[in-house]
Amino acid sequence: VDATDPEASIAAARTARAAGVPVFLDADSPSDAAARLLGEVDFPVVSQRFAEGIGRGVSAEAGLREMLRLGARLAVATLGERGALGLGRDGRAVGSPAFEIEPVVARGAGVVFHAACIPAALGGDDLETALRTANGAAAMNCEARGAQGGLPTRAELVAFLASHRQRIWRGER
């Protein structure tokens, strides 16, 4: 779900959860309406700006901790060219730096990050692996023209992850 129509997203999330279907949230801009969604989702994967807003401007990590408090099983903030930060139920923060690439365009990177994060999280990957996989897919998309011009196949993503280095993690800021 996303925060475009919070009431519809809340209804959809409640229906899905009642049926035992995990719910992912894609949110970018903090708002009271979007914040109401947090108690209805299992996997919020949000922008740094959204996480910081939920964390009352303290930090993205503070926002992720609040999401866990509200019932998320895993909370992730995308940090743009720096990578991503995630927290699992154990409360341990995991930073995953972006890959060393020469981007052509960043458009679509967040959507591709989400698309790769969902199967990694549902497939039981540990948090480090899920974030690395999602960062890799987003990086590959940034190396091509168009919002979805670089969507990799699973085999291409595995090869990319084996042959490309991540930057050094410098924290969320």
JSON list of C-alpha atoms in Angstrom, two decimals:
[
{"chain": "A", "resi": 1, "resn": "VAL", "atom": "CA", "xyz": [0.00, 0.00, 0.00]},
{"chain": "A", "resi": 2, "resn": "ASP", "atom": "CA", "xyz": [1.02, 3.62, -0.21]},
{"chain": "A", "resi": 3, "resn": "ALA", "atom": "CA", "xyz": [-0.13, 6.89, 1.33]},
{"chain": "A", "resi": 4, "resn": "THR", "atom": "CA", "xyz": [-1.82, 8.31, -1.77]},
{"chain": "A", "resi": 5, "resn": "ASP", "atom": "CA", "xyz": [-5.26, 7.41, -0.41]},
{"chain": "A", "resi": 6, "resn": "PRO", "atom": "CA", "xyz": [-4.69, 6.56, 3.27]},
{"chain": "A", "resi": 7, "resn": "GLU", "atom": "CA", "xyz": [-8.27, 5.47, 3.97]},
{"chain": "A", "resi": 8, "resn": "ALA", "atom": "CA", "xyz": [-8.27, 3.01, 1.04]},
{"chain": "A", "resi": 9, "resn": "SER", "atom": "CA", "xyz": [-4.80, 1.78, 2.05]},
{"chain": "A", "resi": 10, "resn": "ILE", "atom": "CA", "xyz": [-5.92, 1.24, 5.66]},
{"chain": "A", "resi": 11, "resn": "ALA", "atom": "CA", "xyz": [-8.94, -0.76, 4.48]},
{"chain": "A", "resi": 12, "resn": "ALA", "atom": "CA", "xyz": [-6.78, -2.82, 2.10]},
{"chain": "A", "resi": 13, "resn": "ALA", "atom": "CA", "xyz": [-4.15, -3.43, 4.76]},
{"chain": "A", "resi": 14, "resn": "ARG", "atom": "CA", "xyz": [-6.73, -4.56, 7.32]},
{"chain": "A", "resi": 15, "resn": "THR", "atom": "CA", "xyz": [-8.32, -6.92, 4.79]},
{"chain": "A", "resi": 16, "resn": "ALA", "atom": "CA", "xyz": [-4.95, -8.37, 3.82]},
{"chain": "A", "resi": 17, "resn": "ARG", "atom": "CA", "xyz": [-3.77, -8.83, 7.40]},
{"chain": "A", "resi": 18, "resn": "ALA", "atom": "CA", "xyz": [-7.08, -10.49, 8.36]},
{"chain": "A", "resi": 19, "resn": "ALA", "atom": "CA", "xyz": [-6.38, -13.00, 5.56]},
{"chain": "A", "resi": 20, "resn": "GLY", "atom": "CA", "xyz": [-2.81, -13.54, 6.79]},
{"chain": "A", "resi": 21, "resn": "VAL", "atom": "CA", "xyz": [-1.23, -11.63, 3.91]},
{"chain": "A", "resi": 22, "resn": "PRO", "atom": "CA", "xyz": [1.82, -9.51, 4.87]},
{"chain": "A", "resi": 23, "resn": "VAL", "atom": "CA", "xyz": [1.44, -5.81, 4.09]},
{"chain": "A", "resi": 24, "resn": "PHE", "atom": "CA", "xyz": [4.21, -3.58, 2.76]},
{"chain": "A", "resi": 25, "resn": "LEU", "atom": "CA", "xyz": [4.04, 0.21, 2.88]},
{"chain": "A", "resi": 26, "resn": "ASP", "atom": "CA", "xyz": [5.73, 2.57, 0.43]},
{"chain": "A", "resi": 27, "resn": "ALA", "atom": "CA", "xyz": [5.62, 6.10, 1.88]},
{"chain": "A", "resi": 28, "resn": "ASP", "atom": "CA", "xyz": [7.62, 9.16, 0.97]},
{"chain": "A", "resi": 29, "resn": "SER", "atom": "CA", "xyz": [6.09, 12.28, 2.49]},
{"chain": "A", "resi": 30, "resn": "PRO", "atom": "CA", "xyz": [5.27, 12.37, 6.19]},
{"chain": "A", "resi": 31, "resn": "SER", "atom": "CA", "xyz": [1.71, 13.33, 7.10]},
{"chain": "A", "resi": 32, "resn": "ASP", "atom": "CA", "xyz": [-0.78, 12.52, 9.83]},
{"chain": "A", "resi": 33, "resn": "ALA", "atom": "CA", "xyz": [-2.80, 10.45, 7.37]},
{"chain": "A", "resi": 34, "resn": "ALA", "atom": "CA", "xyz": [0.26, 8.45, 6.29]},
{"chain": "A", "resi": 35, "resn": "ALA", "atom": "CA", "xyz": [1.30, 7.96, 9.91]},
{"chain": "A", "resi": 36, "resn": "ARG", "atom": "CA", "xyz": [-2.08, 6.31, 10.61]},
{"chain": "A", "resi": 37, "resn": "LEU", "atom": "CA", "xyz": [-1.12, 3.56, 8.18]},
{"chain": "A", "resi": 38, "resn": "LEU", "atom": "CA", "xyz": [1.83, 2.46, 10.29]},
{"chain": "A", "resi": 39, "resn": "GLY", "atom": "CA", "xyz": [-0.25, 0.45, 12.75]},
{"chain": "A", "resi": 40, "resn": "GLU", "atom": "CA", "xyz": [-1.70, -1.55, 9.84]},
{"chain": "A", "resi": 41, "resn": "VAL", "atom": "CA", "xyz": [1.44, -2.69, 8.03]},
{"chain": "A", "resi": 42, "resn": "ASP", "atom": "CA", "xyz": [4.08, -5.36, 8.58]},
{"chain": "A", "resi": 43, "resn": "PHE", "atom": "CA", "xyz": [6.88, -3.99, 6.42]},
{"chain": "A", "resi": 44, "resn": "PRO", "atom": "CA", "xyz": [7.13, -0.21, 6.07]},
{"chain": "A", "resi": 45, "resn": "VAL", "atom": "CA", "xyz": [9.80, 0.64, 3.49]},
{"chain": "A", "resi": 46, "resn": "VAL", "atom": "CA", "xyz": [9.87, 4.43, 3.52]},
{"chain": "A", "resi": 47, "resn": "SER", "atom": "CA", "xyz": [11.97, 7.40, 2.51]},
{"chain": "A", "resi": 48, "resn": "GLN", "atom": "CA", "xyz": [14.45, 8.96, 4.92]},
{"chain": "A", "resi": 49, "resn": "ARG", "atom": "CA", "xyz": [12.22, 12.03, 5.02]},
{"chain": "A", "resi": 50, "resn": "PHE", "atom": "CA", "xyz": [9.20, 9.95, 6.07]},
{"chain": "A", "resi": 51, "resn": "ALA", "atom": "CA", "xyz": [11.21, 8.07, 8.73]},
{"chain": "A", "resi": 52, "resn": "GLU", "atom": "CA", "xyz": [12.64, 11.29, 10.15]},
{"chain": "A", "resi": 53, "resn": "GLY", "atom": "CA", "xyz": [9.15, 12.80, 10.29]},
{"chain": "A", "resi": 54, "resn": "ILE", "atom": "CA", "xyz": [7.86, 9.81, 12.25]},
{"chain": "A", "resi": 55, "resn": "GLY", "atom": "CA", "xyz": [10.96, 10.08, 14.43]},
{"chain": "A", "resi": 56, "resn": "ARG", "atom": "CA", "xyz": [9.99, 13.69, 15.22]},
{"chain": "A", "resi": 57, "resn": "GLY", "atom": "CA", "xyz": [13.00, 15.03, 13.32]},
{"chain": "A", "resi": 58, "resn": "VAL", "atom": "CA", "xyz": [15.50, 13.20, 15.53]},
{"chain": "A", "resi": 59, "resn": "SER", "atom": "CA", "xyz": [16.68, 10.66, 12.95]},
{"chain": "A", "resi": 60, "resn": "ALA", "atom": "CA", "xyz": [15.54, 8.05, 10.47]},
{"chain": "A", "resi": 61, "resn": "GLU", "atom": "CA", "xyz": [16.51, 5.38, 13.01]},
{"chain": "A", "resi": 62, "resn": "ALA", "atom": "CA", "xyz": [14.22, 6.97, 15.61]},
{"chain": "A", "resi": 63, "resn": "GLY", "atom": "CA", "xyz": [11.39, 6.81, 13.08]},
{"chain": "A", "resi": 64, "resn": "LEU", "atom": "CA", "xyz": [12.12, 3.16, 12.31]},
{"chain": "A", "resi": 65, "resn": "ARG", "atom": "CA", "xyz": [12.05, 2.38, 16.04]},
{"chain": "A", "resi": 66, "resn": "GLU", "atom": "CA", "xyz": [8.63, 4.04, 16.27]},
{"chain": "A", "resi": 67, "resn": "MET", "atom": "CA", "xyz": [7.42, 1.89, 13.37]},
{"chain": "A", "resi": 68, "resn": "LEU", "atom": "CA", "xyz": [8.51, -1.24, 15.22]},
{"chain": "A", "resi": 69, "resn": "ARG", "atom": "CA", "xyz": [6.71, 0.00, 18.32]},
{"chain": "A", "resi": 70, "resn": "LEU", "atom": "CA", "xyz": [3.55, 0.36, 16.25]},
{"chain": "A", "resi": 71, "resn": "GLY", "atom": "CA", "xyz": [3.77, -3.28, 15.13]},
{"chain": "A", "resi": 72, "resn": "ALA", "atom": "CA", "xyz": [6.04, -3.50, 12.09]},
{"chain": "A", "resi": 73, "resn": "ARG", "atom": "CA", "xyz": [7.99, -6.74, 11.73]},
{"chain": "A", "resi": 74, "resn": "LEU", "atom": "CA", "xyz": [10.74, -4.96, 9.80]},
{"chain": "A", "resi": 75, "resn": "ALA", "atom": "CA", "xyz": [11.19, -1.25, 9.06]},
{"chain": "A", "resi": 76, "resn": "VAL", "atom": "CA", "xyz": [13.43, 0.20, 6.35]},
{"chain": "A", "resi": 77, "resn": "ALA", "atom": "CA", "xyz": [14.36, 3.74, 5.33]},
{"chain": "A", "resi": 78, "resn": "THR", "atom": "CA", "xyz": [15.89, 4.37, 1.93]},
{"chain": "A", "resi": 79, "resn": "LEU", "atom": "CA", "xyz": [18.70, 6.91, 2.09]},
{"chain": "A", "resi": 80, "resn": "GLY", "atom": "CA", "xyz": [19.18, 7.68, -1.59]},
{"chain": "A", "resi": 81, "resn": "GLU", "atom": "CA", "xyz": [22.78, 7.54, -2.76]},
{"chain": "A", "resi": 82, "resn": "ARG", "atom": "CA", "xyz": [23.90, 6.45, 0.71]},
{"chain": "A", "resi": 83, "resn": "GLY", "atom": "CA", "xyz": [21.91, 3.19, 0.69]},
{"chain": "A", "resi": 84, "resn": "ALA", "atom": "CA", "xyz": [19.37, 2.06, 3.28]},
{"chain": "A", "resi": 85, "resn": "LEU", "atom": "CA", "xyz": [18.89, 1.57, 7.00]},
{"chain": "A", "resi": 86, "resn": "GLY", "atom": "CA", "xyz": [16.76, -1.21, 8.47]},
{"chain": "A", "resi": 87, "resn": "LEU", "atom": "CA", "xyz": [15.58, -2.45, 11.85]},
{"chain": "A", "resi": 88, "resn": "GLY", "atom": "CA", "xyz": [14.22, -5.90, 12.59]},
{"chain": "A", "resi": 89, "resn": "ARG", "atom": "CA", "xyz": [12.19, -7.02, 15.60]},
{"chain": "A", "resi": 90, "resn": "ASP", "atom": "CA", "xyz": [15.43, -7.48, 17.55]},
{"chain": "A", "resi": 91, "resn": "GLY", "atom": "CA", "xyz": [15.86, -3.69, 17.35]},
{"chain": "A", "resi": 92, "resn": "ARG", "atom": "CA", "xyz": [19.34, -3.93, 15.82]},
{"chain": "A", "resi": 93, "resn": "ALA", "atom": "CA", "xyz": [20.00, -1.24, 13.23]},
{"chain": "A", "resi": 94, "resn": "VAL", "atom": "CA", "xyz": [21.57, -2.46, 10.00]},
{"chain": "A", "resi": 95, "resn": "GLY", "atom": "CA", "xyz": [23.07, -0.01, 7.55]},
{"chain": "A", "resi": 96, "resn": "SER", "atom": "CA", "xyz": [23.54, -1.09, 3.96]},
{"chain": "A", "resi": 97, "resn": "PRO", "atom": "CA", "xyz": [25.57, 1.26, 1.79]},
{"chain": "A", "resi": 98, "resn": "ALA", "atom": "CA", "xyz": [24.80, 1.96, -1.84]},
{"chain": "A", "resi": 99, "resn": "PHE", "atom": "CA", "xyz": [26.86, 0.32, -4.55]},
{"chain": "A", "resi": 100, "resn": "GLU", "atom": "CA", "xyz": [29.75, 1.98, -6.33]},
{"chain": "A", "resi": 101, "resn": "ILE", "atom": "CA", "xyz": [28.23, 2.74, -9.73]},
{"chain": "A", "resi": 102, "resn": "GLU", "atom": "CA", "xyz": [28.07, 5.54, -12.28]},
{"chain": "A", "resi": 103, "resn": "PRO", "atom": "CA", "xyz": [24.35, 6.33, -12.31]},
{"chain": "A", "resi": 104, "resn": "VAL", "atom": "CA", "xyz": [22.64, 7.37, -15.50]},
{"chain": "A", "resi": 105, "resn": "VAL", "atom": "CA", "xyz": [19.39, 8.32, -13.74]},
{"chain": "A", "resi": 106, "resn": "ALA", "atom": "CA", "xyz": [18.00, 7.75, -10.24]},
{"chain": "A", "resi": 107, "resn": "ARG", "atom": "CA", "xyz": [14.37, 7.79, -11.33]},
{"chain": "A", "resi": 108, "resn": "GLY", "atom": "CA", "xyz": [12.61, 4.58, -10.35]},
{"chain": "A", "resi": 109, "resn": "ALA", "atom": "CA", "xyz": [15.29, 3.47, -7.89]},
{"chain": "A", "resi": 110, "resn": "GLY", "atom": "CA", "xyz": [12.89, 3.51, -4.93]},
{"chain": "A", "resi": 111, "resn": "VAL", "atom": "CA", "xyz": [10.28, 1.43, -6.72]},
{"chain": "A", "resi": 112, "resn": "VAL", "atom": "CA", "xyz": [12.91, -1.11, -7.76]},
{"chain": "A", "resi": 113, "resn": "PHE", "atom": "CA", "xyz": [14.28, -1.16, -4.19]},
{"chain": "A", "resi": 114, "resn": "HIS", "atom": "CA", "xyz": [10.78, -2.05, -2.96]},
{"chain": "A", "resi": 115, "resn": "ALA", "atom": "CA", "xyz": [10.30, -4.69, -5.65]},
{"chain": "A", "resi": 116, "resn": "ALA", "atom": "CA", "xyz": [13.53, -6.44, -4.64]},
{"chain": "A", "resi": 117, "resn": "CYS", "atom": "CA", "xyz": [13.03, -5.98, -0.90]},
{"chain": "A", "resi": 118, "resn": "ILE", "atom": "CA", "xyz": [9.65, -7.74, -0.84]},
{"chain": "A", "resi": 119, "resn": "PRO", "atom": "CA", "xyz": [10.76, -11.21, -2.00]},
{"chain": "A", "resi": 120, "resn": "ALA", "atom": "CA", "xyz": [13.97, -10.96, 0.03]},
{"chain": "A", "resi": 121, "resn": "ALA", "atom": "CA", "xyz": [12.02, -10.16, 3.21]},
{"chain": "A", "resi": 122, "resn": "LEU", "atom": "CA", "xyz": [9.30, -12.74, 2.55]},
{"chain": "A", "resi": 123, "resn": "GLY", "atom": "CA", "xyz": [11.84, -15.36, 1.50]},
{"chain": "A", "resi": 124, "resn": "GLY", "atom": "CA", "xyz": [13.45, -15.27, 4.91]},
{"chain": "A", "resi": 125, "resn": "ASP", "atom": "CA", "xyz": [16.67, -13.49, 3.98]},
{"chain": "A", "resi": 126, "resn": "ASP", "atom": "CA", "xyz": [18.41, -11.89, 6.93]},
{"chain": "A", "resi": 127, "resn": "LEU", "atom": "CA", "xyz": [18.17, -8.11, 7.07]},
{"chain": "A", "resi": 128, "resn": "GLU", "atom": "CA", "xyz": [21.69, -7.53, 5.71]},
{"chain": "A", "resi": 129, "resn": "THR", "atom": "CA", "xyz": [21.03, -9.75, 2.70]},
{"chain": "A", "resi": 130, "resn": "ALA", "atom": "CA", "xyz": [17.59, -8.25, 2.02]},
{"chain": "A", "resi": 131, "resn": "LEU", "atom": "CA", "xyz": [18.95, -4.69, 2.08]},
{"chain": "A", "resi": 132, "resn": "ARG", "atom": "CA", "xyz": [22.01, -5.57, -0.02]},
{"chain": "A", "resi": 133, "resn": "THR", "atom": "CA", "xyz": [19.80, -7.29, -2.60]},
{"chain": "A", "resi": 134, "resn": "ALA", "atom": "CA", "xyz": [17.40, -4.35, -2.77]},
{"chain": "A", "resi": 135, "resn": "ASN", "atom": "CA", "xyz": [20.28, -1.85, -3.01]},
{"chain": "A", "resi": 136, "resn": "GLY", "atom": "CA", "xyz": [21.81, -3.91, -5.81]},
{"chain": "A", "resi": 137, "resn": "ALA", "atom": "CA", "xyz": [18.60, -4.00, -7.82]},
{"chain": "A", "resi": 138, "resn": "ALA", "atom": "CA", "xyz": [18.12, -0.25, -7.36]},
{"chain": "A", "resi": 139, "resn": "ALA", "atom": "CA", "xyz": [21.73, 0.40, -8.42]},
{"chain": "A", "resi": 140, "resn": "MET", "atom": "CA", "xyz": [21.30, -1.70, -11.57]},
{"chain": "A", "resi": 141, "resn": "ASN", "atom": "CA", "xyz": [18.21, 0.30, -12.47]},
{"chain": "A", "resi": 142, "resn": "CYS", "atom": "CA", "xyz": [20.16, 3.55, -11.99]},
{"chain": "A", "resi": 143, "resn": "GLU", "atom": "CA", "xyz": [22.72, 2.41, -14.55]},
{"chain": "A", "resi": 144, "resn": "ALA", "atom": "CA", "xyz": [20.13, 2.41, -17.35]},
{"chain": "A", "resi": 145, "resn": "ARG", "atom": "CA", "xyz": [17.88, 5.01, -18.97]},
{"chain": "A", "resi": 146, "resn": "GLY", "atom": "CA", "xyz": [14.24, 5.25, -17.98]},
{"chain": "A", "resi": 147, "resn": "ALA", "atom": "CA", "xyz": [12.44, 4.68, -14.71]},
{"chain": "A", "resi": 148, "resn": "GLN", "atom": "CA", "xyz": [12.50, 0.92, -15.18]},
{"chain": "A", "resi": 149, "resn": "GLY", "atom": "CA", "xyz": [15.10, 0.57, -17.90]},
{"chain": "A", "resi": 150, "resn": "GLY", "atom": "CA", "xyz": [17.49, -1.48, -15.80]},
{"chain": "A", "resi": 151, "resn": "LEU", "atom": "CA", "xyz": [15.19, -3.93, -14.06]},
{"chain": "A", "resi": 152, "resn": "PRO", "atom": "CA", "xyz": [17.38, -7.00, -13.61]},
{"chain": "A", "resi": 153, "resn": "THR", "atom": "CA", "xyz": [16.49, -10.66, -13.85]},
{"chain": "A", "resi": 154, "resn": "ARG", "atom": "CA", "xyz": [17.33, -12.74, -10.79]},
{"chain": "A", "resi": 155, "resn": "ALA", "atom": "CA", "xyz": [20.42, -14.12, -12.56]},
{"chain": "A", "resi": 156, "resn": "GLU", "atom": "CA", "xyz": [21.60, -10.62, -13.53]},
{"chain": "A", "resi": 157, "resn": "LEU", "atom": "CA", "xyz": [21.12, -9.41, -9.96]},
{"chain": "A", "resi": 158, "resn": "VAL", "atom": "CA", "xyz": [23.08, -12.35, -8.51]},
{"chain": "A", "resi": 159, "resn": "ALA", "atom": "CA", "xyz": [25.93, -11.63, -10.95]},
{"chain": "A", "resi": 160, "resn": "PHE", "atom": "CA", "xyz": [25.86, -7.91, -10.08]},
{"chain": "A", "resi": 161, "resn": "LEU", "atom": "CA", "xyz": [25.99, -8.62, -6.34]},
{"chain": "A", "resi": 162, "resn": "ALA", "atom": "CA", "xyz": [28.97, -10.92, -6.87]},
{"chain": "A", "resi": 163, "resn": "SER", "atom": "CA", "xyz": [30.91, -8.44, -8.99]},
{"chain": "A", "resi": 164, "resn": "HIS", "atom": "CA", "xyz": [30.17, -5.00, -7.49]},
{"chain": "A", "resi": 165, "resn": "ARG", "atom": "CA", "xyz": [31.29, -3.39, -4.28]},
{"chain": "A", "resi": 166, "resn": "GLN", "atom": "CA", "xyz": [29.24, -1.39, -1.87]},
{"chain": "A", "resi": 167, "resn": "ARG", "atom": "CA", "xyz": [30.50, 1.93, -0.59]},
{"chain": "A", "resi": 168, "resn": "ILE", "atom": "CA", "xyz": [31.69, 2.23, 2.99]},
{"chain": "A", "resi": 169, "resn": "TRP", "atom": "CA", "xyz": [28.80, 2.73, 5.43]},
{"chain": "A", "resi": 170, "resn": "ARG", "atom": "CA", "xyz": [28.98, 6.21, 6.92]},
{"chain": "A", "resi": 171, "resn": "GLY", "atom": "CA", "xyz": [25.76, 6.13, 8.91]},
{"chain": "A", "resi": 172, "resn": "GLU", "atom": "CA", "xyz": [22.38, 7.47, 8.07]},
{"chain": "A", "resi": 173, "resn": "ARG", "atom": "CA", "xyz": [23.43, 11.12, 7.72]}
]
